[in-house]
CSV table of C-alpha atoms in Angstrom, one decimal:
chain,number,residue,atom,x,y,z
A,14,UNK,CA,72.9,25.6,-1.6
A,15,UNK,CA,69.7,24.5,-0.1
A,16,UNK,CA,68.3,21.4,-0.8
A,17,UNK,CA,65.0,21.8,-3.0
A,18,UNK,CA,61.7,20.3,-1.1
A,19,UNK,CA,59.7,18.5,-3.1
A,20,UNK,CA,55.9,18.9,-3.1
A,21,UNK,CA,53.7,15.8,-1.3
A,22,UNK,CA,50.9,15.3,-3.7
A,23,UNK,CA,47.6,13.6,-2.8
A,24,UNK,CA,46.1,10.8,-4.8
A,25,UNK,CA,43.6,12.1,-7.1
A,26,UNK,CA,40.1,11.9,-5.7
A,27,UNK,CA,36.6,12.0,-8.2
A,28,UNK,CA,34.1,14.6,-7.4
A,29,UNK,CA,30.8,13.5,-7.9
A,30,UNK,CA,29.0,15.9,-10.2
A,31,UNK,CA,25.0,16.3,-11.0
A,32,UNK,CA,22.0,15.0,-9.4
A,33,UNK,CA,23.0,12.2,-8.7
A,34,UNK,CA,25.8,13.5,-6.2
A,35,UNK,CA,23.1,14.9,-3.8
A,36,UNK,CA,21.4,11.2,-2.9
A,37,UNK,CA,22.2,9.5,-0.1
A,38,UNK,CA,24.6,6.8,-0.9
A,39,UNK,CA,24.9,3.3,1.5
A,40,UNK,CA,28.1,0.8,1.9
A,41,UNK,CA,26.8,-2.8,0.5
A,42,UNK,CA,28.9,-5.3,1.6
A,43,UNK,CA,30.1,-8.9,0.2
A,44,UNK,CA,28.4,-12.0,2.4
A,45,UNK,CA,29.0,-15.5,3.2
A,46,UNK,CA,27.2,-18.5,2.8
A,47,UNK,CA,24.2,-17.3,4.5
A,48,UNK,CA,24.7,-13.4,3.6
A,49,UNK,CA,26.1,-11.9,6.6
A,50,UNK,CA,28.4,-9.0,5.7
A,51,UNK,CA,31.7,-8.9,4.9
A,52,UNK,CA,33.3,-6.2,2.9
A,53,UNK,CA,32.2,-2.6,2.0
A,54,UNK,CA,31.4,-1.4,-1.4
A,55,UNK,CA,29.3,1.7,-2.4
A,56,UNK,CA,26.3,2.7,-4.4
A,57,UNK,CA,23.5,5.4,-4.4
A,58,UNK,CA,20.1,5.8,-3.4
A,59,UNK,CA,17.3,6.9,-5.3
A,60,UNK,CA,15.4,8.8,-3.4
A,61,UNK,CA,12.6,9.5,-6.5
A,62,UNK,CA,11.8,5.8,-6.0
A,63,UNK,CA,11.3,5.9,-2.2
A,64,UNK,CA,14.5,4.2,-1.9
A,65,UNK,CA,15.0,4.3,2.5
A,66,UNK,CA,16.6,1.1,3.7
A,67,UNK,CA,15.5,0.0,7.2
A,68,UNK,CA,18.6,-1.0,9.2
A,69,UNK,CA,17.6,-2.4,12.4
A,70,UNK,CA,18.0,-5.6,12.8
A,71,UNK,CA,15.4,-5.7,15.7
A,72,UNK,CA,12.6,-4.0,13.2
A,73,UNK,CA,13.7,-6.5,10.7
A,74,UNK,CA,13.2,-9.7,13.1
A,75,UNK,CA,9.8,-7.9,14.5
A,76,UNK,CA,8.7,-7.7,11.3
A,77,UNK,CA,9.2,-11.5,10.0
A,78,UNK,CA,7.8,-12.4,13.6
A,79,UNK,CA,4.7,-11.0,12.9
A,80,UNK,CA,4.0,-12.3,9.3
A,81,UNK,CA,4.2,-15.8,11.3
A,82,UNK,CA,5.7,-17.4,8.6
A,83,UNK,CA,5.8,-21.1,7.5
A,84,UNK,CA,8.9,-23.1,6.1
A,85,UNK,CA,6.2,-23.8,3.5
A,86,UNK,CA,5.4,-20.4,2.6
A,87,UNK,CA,6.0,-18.3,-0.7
A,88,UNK,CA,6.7,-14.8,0.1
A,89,UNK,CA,6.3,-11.7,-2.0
A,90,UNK,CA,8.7,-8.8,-1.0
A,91,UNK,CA,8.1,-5.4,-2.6
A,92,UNK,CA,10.9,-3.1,-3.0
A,93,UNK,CA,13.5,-5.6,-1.5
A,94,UNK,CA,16.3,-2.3,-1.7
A,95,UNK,CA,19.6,-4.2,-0.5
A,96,UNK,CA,18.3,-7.5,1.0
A,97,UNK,CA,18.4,-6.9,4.9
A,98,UNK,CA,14.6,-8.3,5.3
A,99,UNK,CA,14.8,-10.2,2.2
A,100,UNK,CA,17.4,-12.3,4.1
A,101,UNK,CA,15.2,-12.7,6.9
A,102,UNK,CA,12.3,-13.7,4.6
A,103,UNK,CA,14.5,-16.5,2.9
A,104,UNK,CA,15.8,-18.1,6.0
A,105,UNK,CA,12.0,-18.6,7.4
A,106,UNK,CA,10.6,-19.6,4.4
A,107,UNK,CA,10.6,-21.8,1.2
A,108,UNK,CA,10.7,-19.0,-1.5
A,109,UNK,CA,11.0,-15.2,-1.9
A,110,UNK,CA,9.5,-13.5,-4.6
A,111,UNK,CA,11.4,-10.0,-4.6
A,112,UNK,CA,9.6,-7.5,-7.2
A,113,UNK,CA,12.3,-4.6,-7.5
A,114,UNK,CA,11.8,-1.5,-10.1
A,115,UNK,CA,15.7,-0.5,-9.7
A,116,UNK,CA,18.0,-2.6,-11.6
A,117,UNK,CA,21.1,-1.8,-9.4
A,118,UNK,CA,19.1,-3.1,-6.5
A,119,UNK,CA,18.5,-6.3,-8.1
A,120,UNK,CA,21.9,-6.6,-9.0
A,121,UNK,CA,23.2,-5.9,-5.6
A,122,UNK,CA,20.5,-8.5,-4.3
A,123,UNK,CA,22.5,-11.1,-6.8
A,124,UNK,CA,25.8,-10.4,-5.5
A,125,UNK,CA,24.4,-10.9,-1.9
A,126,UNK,CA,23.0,-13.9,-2.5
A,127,UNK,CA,24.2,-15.8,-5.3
A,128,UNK,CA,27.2,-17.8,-3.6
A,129,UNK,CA,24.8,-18.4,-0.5
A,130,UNK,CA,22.8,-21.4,0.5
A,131,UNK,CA,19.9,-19.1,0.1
A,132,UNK,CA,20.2,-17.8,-3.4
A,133,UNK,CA,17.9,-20.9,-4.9
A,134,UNK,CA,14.9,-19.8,-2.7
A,135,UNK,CA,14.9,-16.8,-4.4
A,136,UNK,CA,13.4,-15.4,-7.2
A,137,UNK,CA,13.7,-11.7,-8.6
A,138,UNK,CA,11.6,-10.0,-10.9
A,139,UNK,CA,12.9,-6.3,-11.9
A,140,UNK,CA,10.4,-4.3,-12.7
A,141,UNK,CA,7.3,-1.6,-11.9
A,142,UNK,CA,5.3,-3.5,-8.8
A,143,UNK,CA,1.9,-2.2,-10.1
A,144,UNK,CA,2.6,-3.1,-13.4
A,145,UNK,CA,3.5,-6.7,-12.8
A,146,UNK,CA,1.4,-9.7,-12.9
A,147,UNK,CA,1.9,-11.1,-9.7
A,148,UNK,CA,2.2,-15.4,-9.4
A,149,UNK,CA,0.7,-17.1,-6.3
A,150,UNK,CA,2.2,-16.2,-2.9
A,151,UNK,CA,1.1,-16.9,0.5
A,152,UNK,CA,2.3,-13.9,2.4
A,153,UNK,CA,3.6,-10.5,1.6
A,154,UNK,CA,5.7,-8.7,3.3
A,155,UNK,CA,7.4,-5.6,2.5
A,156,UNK,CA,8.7,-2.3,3.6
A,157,UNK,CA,6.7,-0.1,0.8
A,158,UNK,CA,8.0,3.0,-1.3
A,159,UNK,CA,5.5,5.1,0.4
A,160,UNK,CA,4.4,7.1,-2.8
A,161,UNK,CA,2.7,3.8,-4.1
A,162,UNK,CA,0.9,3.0,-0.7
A,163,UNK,CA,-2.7,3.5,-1.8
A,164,UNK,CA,-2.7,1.4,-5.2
A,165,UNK,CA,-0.4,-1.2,-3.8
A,166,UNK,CA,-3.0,-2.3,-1.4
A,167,UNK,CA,-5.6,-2.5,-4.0
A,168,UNK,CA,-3.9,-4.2,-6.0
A,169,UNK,CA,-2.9,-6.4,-3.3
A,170,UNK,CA,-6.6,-6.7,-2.7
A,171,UNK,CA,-7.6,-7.7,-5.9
A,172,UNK,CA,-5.3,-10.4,-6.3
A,173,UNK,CA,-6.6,-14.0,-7.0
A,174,UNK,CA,-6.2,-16.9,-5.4
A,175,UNK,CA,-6.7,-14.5,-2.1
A,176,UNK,CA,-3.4,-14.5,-0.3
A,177,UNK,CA,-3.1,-15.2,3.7
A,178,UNK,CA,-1.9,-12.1,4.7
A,179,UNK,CA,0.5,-9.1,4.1
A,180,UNK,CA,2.3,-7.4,7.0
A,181,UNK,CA,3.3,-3.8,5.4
A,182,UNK,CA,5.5,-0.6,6.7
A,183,UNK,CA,3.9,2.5,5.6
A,184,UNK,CA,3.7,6.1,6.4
A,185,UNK,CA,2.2,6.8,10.3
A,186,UNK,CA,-0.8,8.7,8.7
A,187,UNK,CA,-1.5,6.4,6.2
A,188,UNK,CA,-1.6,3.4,8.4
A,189,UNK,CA,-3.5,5.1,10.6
A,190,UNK,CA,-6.1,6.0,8.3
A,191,UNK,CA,-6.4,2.0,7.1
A,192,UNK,CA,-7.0,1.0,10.9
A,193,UNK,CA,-9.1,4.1,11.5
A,194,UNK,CA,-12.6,4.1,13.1
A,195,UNK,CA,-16.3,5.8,12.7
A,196,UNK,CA,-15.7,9.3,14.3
A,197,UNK,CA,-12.1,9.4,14.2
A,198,UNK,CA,-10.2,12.1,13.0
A,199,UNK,CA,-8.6,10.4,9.6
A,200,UNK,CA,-11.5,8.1,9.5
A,201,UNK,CA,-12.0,8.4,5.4
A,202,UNK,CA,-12.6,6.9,2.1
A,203,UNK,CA,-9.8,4.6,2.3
A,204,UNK,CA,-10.2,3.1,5.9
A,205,UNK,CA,-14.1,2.3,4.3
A,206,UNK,CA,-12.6,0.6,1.4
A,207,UNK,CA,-9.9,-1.6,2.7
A,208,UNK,CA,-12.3,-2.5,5.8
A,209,UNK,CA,-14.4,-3.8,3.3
A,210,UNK,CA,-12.1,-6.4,1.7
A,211,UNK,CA,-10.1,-6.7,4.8
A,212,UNK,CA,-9.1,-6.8,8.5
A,213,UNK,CA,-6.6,-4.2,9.2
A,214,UNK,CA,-4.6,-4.3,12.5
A,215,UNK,CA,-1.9,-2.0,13.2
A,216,UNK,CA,1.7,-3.5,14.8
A,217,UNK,CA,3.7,-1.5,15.8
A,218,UNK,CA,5.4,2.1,15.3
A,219,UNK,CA,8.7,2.3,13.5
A,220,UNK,CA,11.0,6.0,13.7
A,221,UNK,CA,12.4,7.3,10.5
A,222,UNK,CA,15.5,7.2,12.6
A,223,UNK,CA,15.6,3.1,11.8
A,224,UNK,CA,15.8,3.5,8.1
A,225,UNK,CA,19.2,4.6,5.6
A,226,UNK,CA,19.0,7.6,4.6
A,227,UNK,CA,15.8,8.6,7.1
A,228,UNK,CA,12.6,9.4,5.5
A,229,UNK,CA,10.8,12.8,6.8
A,230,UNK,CA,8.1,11.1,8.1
A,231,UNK,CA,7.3,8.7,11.0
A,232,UNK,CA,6.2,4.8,10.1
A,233,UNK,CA,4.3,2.2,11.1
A,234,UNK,CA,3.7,-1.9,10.3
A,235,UNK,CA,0.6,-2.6,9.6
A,236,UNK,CA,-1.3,-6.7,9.0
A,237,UNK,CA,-4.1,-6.9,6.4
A,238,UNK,CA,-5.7,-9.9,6.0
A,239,UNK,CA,-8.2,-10.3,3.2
A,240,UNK,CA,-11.5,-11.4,4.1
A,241,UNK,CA,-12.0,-14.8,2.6
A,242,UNK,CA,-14.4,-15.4,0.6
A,243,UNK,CA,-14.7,-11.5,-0.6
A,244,UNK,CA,-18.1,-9.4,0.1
A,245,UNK,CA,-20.1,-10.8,-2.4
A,246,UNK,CA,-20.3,-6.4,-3.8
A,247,UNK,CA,-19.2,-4.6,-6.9
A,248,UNK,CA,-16.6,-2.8,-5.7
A,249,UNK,CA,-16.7,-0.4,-8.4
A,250,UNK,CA,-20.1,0.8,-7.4
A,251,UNK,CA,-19.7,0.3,-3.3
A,252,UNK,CA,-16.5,3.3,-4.4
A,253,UNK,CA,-19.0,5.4,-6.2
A,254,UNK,CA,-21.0,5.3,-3.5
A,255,UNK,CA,-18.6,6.1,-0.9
A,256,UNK,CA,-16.3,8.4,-2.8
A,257,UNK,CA,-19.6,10.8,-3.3
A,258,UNK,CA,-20.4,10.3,0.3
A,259,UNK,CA,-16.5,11.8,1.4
A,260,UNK,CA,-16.7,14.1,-0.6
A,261,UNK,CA,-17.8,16.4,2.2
A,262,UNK,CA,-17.5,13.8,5.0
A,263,UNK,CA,-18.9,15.8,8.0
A,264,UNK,CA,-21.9,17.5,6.2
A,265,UNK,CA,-25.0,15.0,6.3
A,266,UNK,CA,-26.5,12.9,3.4
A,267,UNK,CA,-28.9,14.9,2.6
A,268,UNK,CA,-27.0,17.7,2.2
A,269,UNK,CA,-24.8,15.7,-0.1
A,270,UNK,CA,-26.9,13.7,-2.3
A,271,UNK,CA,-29.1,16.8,-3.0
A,272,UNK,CA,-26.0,19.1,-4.0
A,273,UNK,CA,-26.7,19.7,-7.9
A,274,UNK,CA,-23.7,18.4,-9.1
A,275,UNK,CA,-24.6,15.3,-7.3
A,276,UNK,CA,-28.3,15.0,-8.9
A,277,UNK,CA,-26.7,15.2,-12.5
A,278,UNK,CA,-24.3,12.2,-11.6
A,279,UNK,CA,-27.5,10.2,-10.2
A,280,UNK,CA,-29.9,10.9,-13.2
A,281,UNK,CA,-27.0,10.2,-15.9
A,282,UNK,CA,-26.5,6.4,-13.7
A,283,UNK,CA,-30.2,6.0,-14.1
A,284,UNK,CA,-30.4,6.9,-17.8
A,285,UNK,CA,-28.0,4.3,-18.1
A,286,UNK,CA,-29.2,1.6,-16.2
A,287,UNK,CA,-32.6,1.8,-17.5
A,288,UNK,CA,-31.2,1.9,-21.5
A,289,UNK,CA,-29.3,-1.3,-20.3
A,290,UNK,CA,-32.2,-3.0,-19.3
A,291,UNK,CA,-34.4,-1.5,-21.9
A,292,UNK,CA,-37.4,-0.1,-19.5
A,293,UNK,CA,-38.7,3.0,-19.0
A,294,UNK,CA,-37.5,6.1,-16.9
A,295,UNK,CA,-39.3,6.2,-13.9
A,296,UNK,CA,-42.2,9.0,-13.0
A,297,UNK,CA,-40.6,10.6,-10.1
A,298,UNK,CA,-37.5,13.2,-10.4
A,299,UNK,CA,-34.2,12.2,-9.7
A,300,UNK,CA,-34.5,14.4,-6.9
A,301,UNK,CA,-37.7,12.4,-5.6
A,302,UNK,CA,-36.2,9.3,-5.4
A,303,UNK,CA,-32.9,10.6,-3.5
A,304,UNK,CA,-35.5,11.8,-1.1
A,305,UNK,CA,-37.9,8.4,-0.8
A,306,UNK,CA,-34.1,6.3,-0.1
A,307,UNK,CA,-32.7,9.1,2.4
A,308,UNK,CA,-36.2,8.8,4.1
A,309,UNK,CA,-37.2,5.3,4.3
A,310,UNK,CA,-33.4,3.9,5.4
A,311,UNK,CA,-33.8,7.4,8.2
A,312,UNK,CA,-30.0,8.1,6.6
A,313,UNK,CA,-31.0,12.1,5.8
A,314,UNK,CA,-29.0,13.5,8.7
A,315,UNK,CA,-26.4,10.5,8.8
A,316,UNK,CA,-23.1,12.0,8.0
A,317,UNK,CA,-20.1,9.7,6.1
A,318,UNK,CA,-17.7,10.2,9.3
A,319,UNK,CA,-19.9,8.6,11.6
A,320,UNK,CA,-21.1,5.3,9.2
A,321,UNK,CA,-19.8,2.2,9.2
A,322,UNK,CA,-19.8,-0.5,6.7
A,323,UNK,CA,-23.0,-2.1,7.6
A,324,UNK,CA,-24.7,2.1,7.5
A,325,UNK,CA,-23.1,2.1,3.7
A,326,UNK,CA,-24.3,-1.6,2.2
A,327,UNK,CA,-27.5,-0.6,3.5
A,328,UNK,CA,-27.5,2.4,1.6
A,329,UNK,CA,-26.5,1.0,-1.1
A,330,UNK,CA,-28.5,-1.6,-1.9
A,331,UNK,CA,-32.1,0.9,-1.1
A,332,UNK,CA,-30.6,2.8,-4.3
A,333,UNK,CA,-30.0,-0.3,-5.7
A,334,UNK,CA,-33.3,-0.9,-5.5
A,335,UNK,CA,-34.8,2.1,-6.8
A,336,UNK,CA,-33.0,1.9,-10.0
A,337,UNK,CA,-29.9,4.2,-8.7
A,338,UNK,CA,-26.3,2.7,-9.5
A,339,UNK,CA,-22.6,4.3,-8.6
A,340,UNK,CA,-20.5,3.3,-11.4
């Protein structure tokens, strides 16, 4: 009789099931005593959170490089993800503030540093970036969920005492529109604003091929560097000003400001303004007045692509002047 052949059998393997099974997952990995890798473990991305890692290690060092940080130096870090520039950060300067919304990150960040000569330099703070009061920091530096860009830097912007600089990765277009010019293509509200309260440089170009799992867009590092002291402006108003004037950028000012909708938003400002200060509506129409600023700063054919941040303070302050206010 034959002898029966017993089956092999394969050790069990989990399938994982729902959502969460379709994110990208990455191998952390235990460190020594200055966080250099060691073993692999495994956890999941969150890709709703902006959650792409950057993995080059010659990014990384560009990126510290050009922050030109000092031993003395308190760094913010936004989105720290799994500590590959945090690391960087730590070993160049004297603390790391690392502001992290994903509580697995932060405790992988623990476990990378906590047996390290490093792990007393660094503090961590889990929790929504734009929702956090932020201490005193020197320099920021950060690789940014790119779905935040446009708040984060005002609220970088806003922050008191006035920081040094911040050296940021964002989305190609988005950079690009911060460091944009009068004339060019993506020149916009945004480059106007941040121009205002800041130099803006742009670094250098990063491919979504350098990042874990790759984003869908192309990147770039960008340096902003807060004029210091501020524009002595309300910045509420100089936005009012310049959102009206984008909103149909390549048409001119007189076109614009005599649009109907427009005129209602003026004379509802100067109702205002004038009840505030208890004196009397002036004589002349809304539409009048509009027509006196337009005319005596010549700005009637200007057109909002073209002007630069001297073309809007002027343009400001005439309405200013005439009893006309933007926020």
């Amino acid at each position: 009789m034959a002898p029966v052949r017993k089956e092999r059998t394969r050790p069990h393997r989990e399938i994982a099931k729902g959502p969460a099974a379709a994110a990208e997952s990455f191998k952390s990995k235990s460190k020594d005593d200055k966080g250099n890798l060691k073993h692999k473990a495994q956890i999941t991305f969150a890709k709703s959170l902006g959650q792409h890692i950057l993995k080059n290690p010659m990014i990384i060092q560009g990126i510290v490089d050009k922050a030109a940080l000092r031993n003395t130096d308190t760094v913010l870090e936004i989105g720290p993800g799994t500590g590959n520039l945090t690391q960087k950060l730590l070993e160049s300067s004297k603390k790391v503030i690392a502001v992290e919304m994903d509580a697995r990150m932060v405790i992988e960040l623990q476990k990378r540093f906590r047996d390290t000569t490093l792990y007393p330099k660094l503090q961590l703070i889990n929790g929504d970036f734009l929702k956090t009061d932020l201490p005193f920091f020197d320099v920021c530096v950060a690789n940014v969920p790119y779905q935040i860009s446009s708040p984060l830097t005002f609220k970088l912007l806003s922050h008191r005492p006035i920081f040094r600089c911040a050296v940021l990765m964002f989305q190609r277009e988005f950079a690009m529109r911060l460091v944009a010019k009068p004339g060019d293509p993506l020149y916009c509200r945004l480059s106007v604003n941040t121009q205002l309260l800041a130099r803006v440089d742009h670094l250098m170009k990063v491919s979504k091929n350098n990042f874990k799992p790759p984003p869908k867009v192309e990147s770039s590092v960008v340096r902003i560097e807060p004029r210091n002291p501020p524009p002595p402006i309300d910045f509420n108003e100089w936005d009012g000003l310049v959102r009206l004037c984008f909103s149909r950028k390549n048409k001119t000012l007189s076109a614009i400001f005599k649009q109907k909708s427009a005129l209602e938003i003026l004379q509802q400002n100067l109702q205002t303004y004038c009840s505030l200060k208890q004196i009397p509506m002036p004589s002349k129409s809304i539409k009048e007045i509009v027509t006196d600023v337009l005319t005596s700063t010549k700005s009637d054919s200007w057109r909002s692509s073209k002007m630069d941040q001297d073309d809007f303070l002027r343009l400001l302050n005439t309405f200013n002047q005439n009893g006309i206010h933007f926020s």
